Amino acid sequence: MAGFWGNRKKEREELAAKDAELGRRAGAALVAADERIRTTADELMYAEIELGAEATAELRDALTAVRQHLGEAFHLHQLNHDEIPDTPEELRTRHARILQLCEWAEELLDDRTEALAGPIERARRAPEIITGIRQDVERLRTRLPQLEATLDRLAARYSDDALRKVSGNAAEAKQLLDFALHGSEVSERRREADQREQANLALETAIEAARRAGTLIEAVDQFEVEALRAESTLDAIVLDSREDLAVAREFAAVPAVSAAMADLDAALGQLTPAGQKPDPFTELTRLRGANAALDAAVDKARERAARPVPPESHVRHAIDDADRQLGVARSVISGHRGWIGADARTRLAEAERVRLELANTVGPTIPEDDREQVMAVARRCGTLAAEALQLAQRDIDSGRPNDGGWGQGGPGGWGGGGRRGGGSDLVGGILGGLVIGGLLDGMFD
């Protein structure tokens, strides 16, 4: 008994220590959250000076919500220290709620202040950023003549459809550079007039305009490189396609291969003639798709040749065979229910489920692509039915009377008066398999 009470005392001391630690953490979290509110309020004031009230509205709303919910946390903390006694469970619940509220407050304020960190940094560095924008505009403007020369060179080589994505890049880049320069000037004037929100908005648009202009200029150079690469790849695909067509003639009698050959031949015929401007991207996409389709058709035909598709009559025969085996198993199990155990019944149920699945997938005709799968399912159904029949026969044999049992003649035997052998076995089988089975079924219904 001394050991029992000693263990209980130790458990109480450990629980009290955990509760004390939880209370300490709740108090520390409450202090930290309250201090975070005061710090964030100061940050909000400076952010409004830099960005304006509209840009900082989400942080202001978050601060209001945090103050409201932290009031609940302070109230719970006060309940823990008033004159009314509390149970350990009540204290534990309040401390946990205080921690939850404080963690939520910290996470929300972190999210809102981080969202403003970038705009505030840009607003404080506005003069430096505006100088950088003007330098970028001047640098990109020097590339415009080269950009226009590149577009002229591309227009002489490729079709209008091929150049549609980049043909207007020079004019659009020039407009964006003008807009970026204008935006930086507007940002300066608004900042000097102490219109911070408008100044920051103009600065953001100027930054984005300069970035977009640089992207458009780079896109033209990238297009030229990708167009040359597409032409090179197209030449290789053309050679490969002609070789594939020669190989595919071996399987031209297969309808899928014949159709794929015709599509690839048509794609080759649609290539731009010499002396005209091509669209290498479109031609490469079209030819590559037709080439891949022919490869797949040939692979399938080659596999089909190595493993011929079974005739539909063979598949139907497999289904009929499964039906026969299923019918025999169903008949035997139904006629000897009193002796049939769970294993045979389970195999029969699974065989019937597979047969139902087969019935839902097989139509009036069986497509070649489905025949192997249908035959495999039919064979599985037949195998399950055969296993059900084998297990049922095992159960019947184990319950059938033998020498010294019901069918033995002599005193005390059912076959007294010379009724021995097959006749008594039949009586015993009927009684054991049907009568007793029926009685048991009735008792447990």
Coordinates of C-alpha atoms in Angstrom, one line a residue:
M1 CA 0.0 0.0 0.0
A2 CA 2.9 2.4 0.8
G3 CA 4.2 1.9 -2.8
F4 CA 0.7 2.6 -4.2
W5 CA 0.2 5.9 -2.3
G6 CA 3.8 6.9 -3.1
N7 CA 3.1 6.5 -6.8
R8 CA -0.1 8.5 -6.6
K9 CA 1.7 11.3 -4.8
K10 CA 4.4 11.4 -7.5
E11 CA 1.8 11.6 -10.3
R12 CA 0.0 14.5 -8.5
E13 CA 3.3 16.3 -8.2
E14 CA 4.2 15.8 -11.8
L15 CA 0.7 17.0 -12.9
A16 CA 1.0 20.1 -10.7
A17 CA 4.4 20.8 -12.2
K18 CA 3.0 20.6 -15.7
D19 CA 0.1 22.9 -14.8
A20 CA 2.5 25.4 -13.3
E21 CA 4.6 25.3 -16.5
L22 CA 1.5 25.8 -18.6
G23 CA 0.5 28.8 -16.5
R24 CA 4.0 30.3 -16.9
R25 CA 3.9 29.9 -20.7
A26 CA 0.4 31.5 -20.9
G27 CA 1.5 34.5 -18.8
A28 CA 4.7 35.0 -20.9
A29 CA 2.7 34.7 -24.2
L30 CA 0.2 37.3 -22.9
V31 CA 3.0 39.7 -22.2
A32 CA 4.7 39.1 -25.5
A33 CA 1.4 39.5 -27.5
D34 CA 0.6 42.8 -25.7
E35 CA 4.1 44.1 -26.4
R36 CA 3.7 43.0 -30.0
I37 CA 0.5 45.0 -30.3
R38 CA 2.2 48.2 -29.1
T39 CA 5.2 47.7 -31.4
T40 CA 2.9 47.0 -34.4
A41 CA 0.9 50.1 -33.6
D42 CA 4.1 52.1 -33.9
E43 CA 5.0 50.4 -37.2
L44 CA 1.5 51.1 -38.5
M45 CA 2.0 54.8 -37.8
Y46 CA 5.2 54.9 -39.8
A47 CA 3.8 52.7 -42.6
E48 CA 0.9 55.2 -43.0
I49 CA 3.4 58.0 -43.3
E50 CA 5.3 56.1 -46.0
L51 CA 2.4 54.4 -47.9
G52 CA -0.8 56.2 -46.9
A53 CA -4.0 55.0 -45.1
E54 CA -5.4 52.9 -48.0
A55 CA -2.3 50.8 -48.4
T56 CA -2.1 50.0 -44.7
A57 CA -5.8 49.2 -44.2
E58 CA -5.3 45.5 -43.8
L59 CA -2.7 45.9 -41.1
R60 CA -5.0 48.4 -39.3
D61 CA -7.9 45.9 -39.4
A62 CA -5.7 43.1 -38.1
L63 CA -4.5 45.2 -35.2
T64 CA -8.1 46.0 -34.3
A65 CA -9.1 42.3 -34.3
V66 CA -6.0 41.3 -32.3
R67 CA -6.8 43.9 -29.6
Q68 CA -10.4 42.6 -29.3
H69 CA -9.3 39.0 -28.9
L70 CA -6.5 39.8 -26.6
G71 CA -9.1 41.4 -24.4
E72 CA -10.6 37.9 -24.0
A73 CA -7.2 36.5 -23.1
F74 CA -6.7 39.2 -20.4
H75 CA -10.1 38.4 -19.0
L76 CA -9.3 34.7 -18.7
H77 CA -6.0 35.5 -17.0
Q78 CA -7.9 37.6 -14.5
L79 CA -10.3 34.8 -13.8
N80 CA -7.4 32.6 -12.9
H81 CA -6.3 35.1 -10.2
D82 CA -9.5 36.3 -8.7
E83 CA -10.8 35.2 -5.2
I84 CA -13.1 32.4 -6.5
P85 CA -11.3 29.0 -6.2
D86 CA -10.8 27.2 -9.5
T87 CA -10.4 23.5 -10.3
P88 CA -7.1 22.4 -11.9
E89 CA -9.1 21.5 -15.1
E90 CA -10.6 25.0 -15.3
L91 CA -7.1 26.6 -14.9
R92 CA -5.7 24.2 -17.5
T93 CA -8.5 25.1 -20.0
R94 CA -8.0 28.9 -19.6
H95 CA -4.2 28.7 -19.9
A96 CA -4.6 26.7 -23.2
R97 CA -7.1 29.2 -24.5
I98 CA -4.8 32.1 -23.7
L99 CA -1.9 30.4 -25.5
Q100 CA -4.2 29.8 -28.5
L101 CA -5.3 33.5 -28.7
C102 CA -1.7 34.8 -28.3
E103 CA -0.3 32.5 -31.0
W104 CA -3.1 33.6 -33.4
A105 CA -2.4 37.2 -32.7
E106 CA 1.3 36.8 -33.4
E107 CA 0.8 34.9 -36.6
L108 CA -1.8 37.4 -38.0
L109 CA 0.4 40.4 -37.2
D110 CA 3.4 38.7 -38.7
D111 CA 1.5 38.0 -41.9
R112 CA 0.3 41.6 -42.3
T113 CA 3.6 43.3 -41.5
E114 CA 5.5 41.0 -43.8
A115 CA 3.1 42.0 -46.6
L116 CA 4.0 45.6 -46.1
A117 CA 7.7 45.1 -45.7
G118 CA 8.4 45.3 -49.5
P119 CA 6.3 48.4 -50.3
I120 CA 7.7 50.2 -47.2
E121 CA 11.3 49.4 -48.3
R122 CA 10.6 50.7 -51.8
A123 CA 8.9 53.8 -50.5
R124 CA 11.9 54.6 -48.2
R125 CA 14.3 54.0 -51.1
A126 CA 12.1 55.8 -53.7
P127 CA 14.8 58.3 -54.8
E128 CA 17.4 55.5 -55.3
I129 CA 14.8 53.3 -57.1
I130 CA 13.8 56.2 -59.4
T131 CA 17.4 56.8 -60.4
G132 CA 17.7 53.0 -61.1
I133 CA 14.5 53.1 -63.3
R134 CA 15.9 56.0 -65.4
Q135 CA 19.2 54.2 -65.9
D136 CA 17.4 51.0 -67.0
V137 CA 15.2 53.0 -69.4
E138 CA 18.3 54.6 -71.0
R139 CA 20.1 51.2 -71.2
L140 CA 17.1 49.5 -72.8
R141 CA 16.5 52.3 -75.3
T142 CA 20.0 51.7 -76.7
R143 CA 18.9 48.2 -77.5
L144 CA 15.8 49.2 -79.5
P145 CA 17.7 49.7 -82.8
Q146 CA 19.2 46.2 -82.5
L147 CA 15.8 44.8 -81.6
E148 CA 14.2 46.2 -84.7
A149 CA 17.1 44.9 -86.9
T150 CA 16.6 41.5 -85.4
L151 CA 12.9 41.6 -86.1
D152 CA 13.6 42.6 -89.7
R153 CA 16.0 39.7 -90.0
L154 CA 13.4 37.3 -88.6
A155 CA 10.6 38.6 -90.8
A156 CA 12.8 37.9 -93.9
R157 CA 13.3 34.3 -92.7
Y158 CA 10.0 33.2 -91.1
S159 CA 6.3 33.5 -91.8
D160 CA 4.0 36.1 -90.2
D161 CA 2.3 33.3 -88.2
A162 CA 5.6 32.3 -86.7
L163 CA 6.4 35.9 -85.8
R164 CA 3.0 36.7 -84.3
K165 CA 4.2 36.4 -80.7
V166 CA 7.2 38.8 -81.1
S167 CA 6.4 41.1 -84.1
G168 CA 5.1 43.9 -81.9
N169 CA 7.7 43.7 -79.2
A170 CA 9.7 46.6 -80.3
A171 CA 6.8 49.1 -80.4
E172 CA 5.4 47.8 -77.2
A173 CA 8.8 48.0 -75.4
K174 CA 9.2 51.6 -76.6
Q175 CA 5.8 52.6 -75.1
L176 CA 6.6 50.8 -71.8
L177 CA 9.9 52.6 -71.5
D178 CA 8.2 55.9 -72.1
F179 CA 5.6 55.0 -69.5
A180 CA 8.2 53.9 -66.9
L181 CA 10.0 57.3 -67.3
H182 CA 6.8 59.2 -67.0
G183 CA 5.8 57.2 -63.9
S184 CA 9.0 57.9 -62.2
E185 CA 8.6 61.6 -62.8
V186 CA 5.0 61.5 -61.4
S187 CA 6.2 59.6 -58.3
E188 CA 8.8 62.3 -57.7
R189 CA 6.3 65.2 -58.0
R190 CA 3.7 63.4 -55.8
R191 CA 6.3 62.7 -53.1
E192 CA 7.4 66.3 -53.1
A193 CA 3.7 67.3 -52.7
D194 CA 3.5 64.8 -49.8
Q195 CA 0.9 62.7 -51.7
R196 CA 2.5 59.5 -50.5
E197 CA -0.2 57.0 -51.8
Q198 CA -0.1 58.4 -55.3
A199 CA 3.7 58.6 -55.3
N200 CA 4.0 55.0 -54.3
L201 CA 1.4 53.8 -56.8
A202 CA 3.3 55.7 -59.6
L203 CA 6.5 54.2 -58.4
E204 CA 5.1 50.6 -58.5
T205 CA 3.8 51.1 -62.1
A206 CA 7.1 52.5 -63.2
I207 CA 9.0 49.6 -61.8
E208 CA 6.6 47.1 -63.5
A209 CA 6.7 49.0 -66.9
A210 CA 10.5 48.9 -67.0
R211 CA 10.6 45.2 -66.0
R212 CA 8.0 44.3 -68.7
A213 CA 9.9 46.3 -71.4
G214 CA 13.1 44.4 -70.6
T215 CA 11.2 41.1 -70.8
L216 CA 9.9 42.0 -74.3
I217 CA 13.3 42.9 -75.6
E218 CA 14.9 39.6 -74.2
A219 CA 12.0 37.6 -75.8
V220 CA 13.0 38.6 -79.3
D221 CA 16.6 37.3 -78.8
Q222 CA 15.2 34.1 -77.2
F223 CA 12.8 33.6 -80.1
E224 CA 15.6 33.7 -82.7
V225 CA 17.6 31.1 -80.8
E226 CA 14.5 28.9 -80.4
A227 CA 13.5 29.2 -84.0
L228 CA 17.0 28.1 -85.2
R229 CA 16.8 25.2 -82.7
A230 CA 13.3 24.3 -84.0
E231 CA 14.6 24.2 -87.6
S232 CA 17.4 21.9 -86.7
T233 CA 15.1 19.6 -84.8
L234 CA 12.6 19.7 -87.7
D235 CA 15.3 18.4 -90.1
A236 CA 16.1 15.5 -87.8
I237 CA 12.4 14.7 -87.4
V238 CA 11.9 14.7 -91.2
L239 CA 14.6 12.1 -91.7
D240 CA 13.4 10.0 -88.8
S241 CA 9.8 10.1 -90.1
R242 CA 10.8 8.9 -93.6
E243 CA 12.7 6.0 -92.0
D244 CA 9.7 5.2 -89.8
L245 CA 7.5 5.1 -92.9
A246 CA 9.8 2.6 -94.5
V247 CA 9.7 0.4 -91.5
A248 CA 6.0 0.7 -91.1
R249 CA 5.3 -0.8 -94.5
E250 CA 5.8 -4.2 -93.0
F251 CA 2.6 -3.6 -90.9
A252 CA 0.7 -1.6 -93.5
A253 CA -2.1 -4.2 -93.5
V254 CA -3.0 -3.2 -89.9
P255 CA -5.6 -0.5 -90.1
A256 CA -4.2 1.6 -87.2
V257 CA -0.7 1.6 -88.8
S258 CA -2.1 2.4 -92.2
A259 CA -4.0 5.4 -90.8
A260 CA -0.9 6.6 -88.9
M261 CA 1.2 6.3 -92.0
A262 CA -1.3 8.4 -94.0
D263 CA -1.3 11.1 -91.3
L264 CA 2.5 11.2 -91.1
D265 CA 2.7 11.3 -94.9
A266 CA 0.3 14.3 -94.9
A267 CA 2.3 16.1 -92.3
L268 CA 5.4 15.7 -94.4
G269 CA 3.5 17.0 -97.4
Q270 CA 2.5 20.1 -95.5
L271 CA 6.1 21.2 -94.9
T272 CA 6.9 24.6 -96.3
P273 CA 8.4 24.4 -99.8
A274 CA 11.9 25.7 -100.4
G275 CA 11.9 29.4 -101.1
Q276 CA 8.9 30.2 -98.9
K277 CA 8.9 31.4 -95.3
P278 CA 8.2 28.6 -92.8
D279 CA 6.7 28.4 -89.4
P280 CA 9.1 25.9 -87.8
F281 CA 7.3 25.8 -84.5
T282 CA 3.9 24.7 -85.9
E283 CA 5.5 22.3 -88.4
L284 CA 7.6 20.7 -85.7
T285 CA 4.6 20.2 -83.4
R286 CA 2.5 18.7 -86.2
L287 CA 5.2 16.4 -87.5
R288 CA 6.3 15.3 -84.1
G289 CA 2.8 14.3 -83.1
A290 CA 2.3 12.3 -86.3
N291 CA 5.6 10.6 -85.9
A292 CA 4.9 9.6 -82.3
A293 CA 1.5 8.3 -83.4
L294 CA 3.1 6.1 -86.0
D295 CA 5.7 4.8 -83.6
A296 CA 3.0 3.8 -81.1
A297 CA 0.9 2.1 -83.9
V298 CA 3.9 0.1 -85.1
D299 CA 4.9 -0.9 -81.6
K300 CA 1.4 -2.1 -80.9
A301 CA 1.3 -4.0 -84.3
R302 CA 4.7 -5.6 -83.6
E303 CA 3.5 -6.7 -80.1
R304 CA 0.3 -8.0 -81.6
A305 CA 2.3 -10.0 -84.2
A306 CA 4.4 -11.6 -81.4
R307 CA 1.3 -12.4 -79.4
P308 CA -1.7 -13.0 -81.7
V309 CA -5.1 -11.8 -80.6
P310 CA -7.3 -14.7 -79.6
P311 CA -10.3 -15.3 -81.9
E312 CA -13.6 -14.1 -80.5
S313 CA -14.9 -17.7 -80.6
H314 CA -12.2 -18.7 -78.2
V315 CA -13.1 -15.9 -75.9
R316 CA -16.8 -16.9 -76.0
H317 CA -15.8 -20.5 -75.3
A318 CA -13.9 -19.3 -72.2
I319 CA -17.0 -17.4 -71.0
D320 CA -19.2 -20.5 -71.7
D321 CA -16.8 -22.7 -69.8
A322 CA -16.9 -20.3 -66.9
D323 CA -20.7 -20.3 -66.9
R324 CA -20.7 -24.2 -66.9
Q325 CA -18.3 -24.4 -64.0
L326 CA -20.2 -21.7 -62.1
G327 CA -23.5 -23.5 -62.7
V328 CA -22.1 -26.8 -61.4
A329 CA -20.6 -25.2 -58.3
R330 CA -23.8 -23.3 -57.6
S331 CA -25.9 -26.4 -57.9
V332 CA -23.8 -28.5 -55.6
I333 CA -23.5 -25.9 -52.9
S334 CA -27.3 -25.2 -53.1
G335 CA -28.1 -28.9 -52.8
H336 CA -25.8 -29.5 -49.8
R337 CA -26.2 -26.3 -47.8
G338 CA -26.0 -28.0 -44.5
W339 CA -22.5 -29.3 -45.1
I340 CA -20.9 -26.4 -47.0
G341 CA -18.5 -24.2 -45.1
A342 CA -17.4 -20.6 -45.5
D343 CA -14.5 -21.2 -47.8
A344 CA -16.6 -22.7 -50.6
R345 CA -19.4 -20.1 -50.2
T346 CA -16.8 -17.3 -50.4
R347 CA -15.2 -18.7 -53.6
L348 CA -18.7 -19.0 -55.1
A349 CA -19.6 -15.5 -54.2
E350 CA -16.3 -14.1 -55.7
A351 CA -16.9 -16.2 -58.9
E352 CA -20.4 -14.7 -59.2
R353 CA -19.0 -11.2 -58.6
V354 CA -16.4 -11.7 -61.4
R355 CA -19.1 -13.0 -63.7
L356 CA -21.2 -10.0 -63.1
E357 CA -18.3 -7.7 -63.9
L358 CA -17.8 -9.7 -67.1
A359 CA -21.4 -9.3 -68.0
N360 CA -21.2 -5.5 -67.6
T361 CA -18.2 -5.2 -69.9
V362 CA -18.9 -7.7 -72.7
G363 CA -21.2 -6.6 -75.5
P364 CA -22.5 -8.3 -78.6
T365 CA -19.0 -8.1 -80.1
I366 CA -15.7 -8.2 -78.3
P367 CA -13.1 -5.7 -79.7
E368 CA -9.6 -7.1 -80.4
D369 CA -8.0 -4.8 -77.9
D370 CA -10.3 -6.2 -75.1
R371 CA -10.2 -9.9 -75.9
E372 CA -7.2 -10.9 -73.8
Q373 CA -8.5 -9.0 -70.8
V374 CA -12.0 -10.6 -71.2
M375 CA -10.5 -14.1 -71.6
A376 CA -8.4 -13.5 -68.4
V377 CA -11.5 -12.5 -66.5
A378 CA -13.5 -15.4 -67.8
R379 CA -10.7 -17.8 -66.8
R380 CA -10.5 -16.3 -63.3
C381 CA -14.3 -16.8 -63.0
G382 CA -14.0 -20.4 -64.0
T383 CA -11.0 -21.0 -61.6
L384 CA -12.9 -19.5 -58.7
A385 CA -15.9 -21.7 -59.5
A386 CA -13.7 -24.8 -59.7
E387 CA -12.2 -23.9 -56.4
A388 CA -15.6 -23.5 -54.9
L389 CA -16.7 -26.9 -56.2
Q390 CA -13.5 -28.5 -54.8
L391 CA -14.0 -27.0 -51.4
A392 CA -17.7 -27.9 -51.4
Q393 CA -16.8 -31.5 -52.2
R394 CA -14.3 -31.5 -49.4
D395 CA -17.0 -30.4 -47.0
I396 CA -19.4 -33.0 -48.2
D397 CA -16.9 -35.8 -48.0
S398 CA -15.9 -34.8 -44.5
G399 CA -19.6 -34.9 -43.4
R400 CA -20.6 -38.0 -45.3
P401 CA -21.1 -41.1 -43.1
N402 CA -18.4 -43.8 -43.2
D403 CA -17.8 -47.2 -41.8
G404 CA -19.0 -47.4 -38.2
G405 CA -21.3 -44.4 -38.9
W406 CA -24.9 -43.9 -39.9
G407 CA -24.7 -46.2 -42.9
Q408 CA -23.4 -49.3 -41.1
G409 CA -25.8 -52.2 -40.7
G410 CA -26.3 -54.2 -37.6
P411 CA -27.7 -53.3 -34.3
G412 CA -28.1 -49.6 -33.7
G413 CA -27.5 -48.8 -37.3
W414 CA -29.8 -47.1 -39.7
G415 CA -29.3 -49.9 -42.2
G416 CA -30.4 -52.8 -40.0
G417 CA -32.0 -55.8 -41.7
G418 CA -29.4 -56.0 -44.5
R419 CA -29.6 -52.3 -45.7
R420 CA -25.9 -51.6 -46.0
G421 CA -23.6 -49.9 -48.4
G422 CA -24.8 -47.4 -51.0
G423 CA -28.4 -47.4 -49.9
S424 CA -27.6 -46.5 -46.3
D425 CA -25.0 -43.9 -47.5
L426 CA -27.6 -42.3 -49.6
V427 CA -30.0 -42.1 -46.7
G428 CA -27.3 -40.7 -44.4
G429 CA -26.3 -38.2 -47.1
I430 CA -29.9 -37.0 -47.5
L431 CA -30.4 -36.7 -43.7
G432 CA -27.1 -35.2 -43.0
G433 CA -27.0 -32.8 -46.0
L434 CA -30.6 -31.8 -46.2
V435 CA -32.7 -32.5 -43.1
I436 CA -30.0 -31.6 -40.6
G437 CA -29.0 -28.7 -42.7
G438 CA -32.6 -27.5 -42.9
L439 CA -33.0 -27.8 -39.2
L440 CA -29.9 -25.9 -38.4
D441 CA -30.8 -23.2 -40.9
G442 CA -34.2 -22.8 -39.2
M443 CA -32.7 -22.7 -35.8
F444 CA -30.3 -19.9 -36.6
D445 CA -32.5 -17.8 -38.9

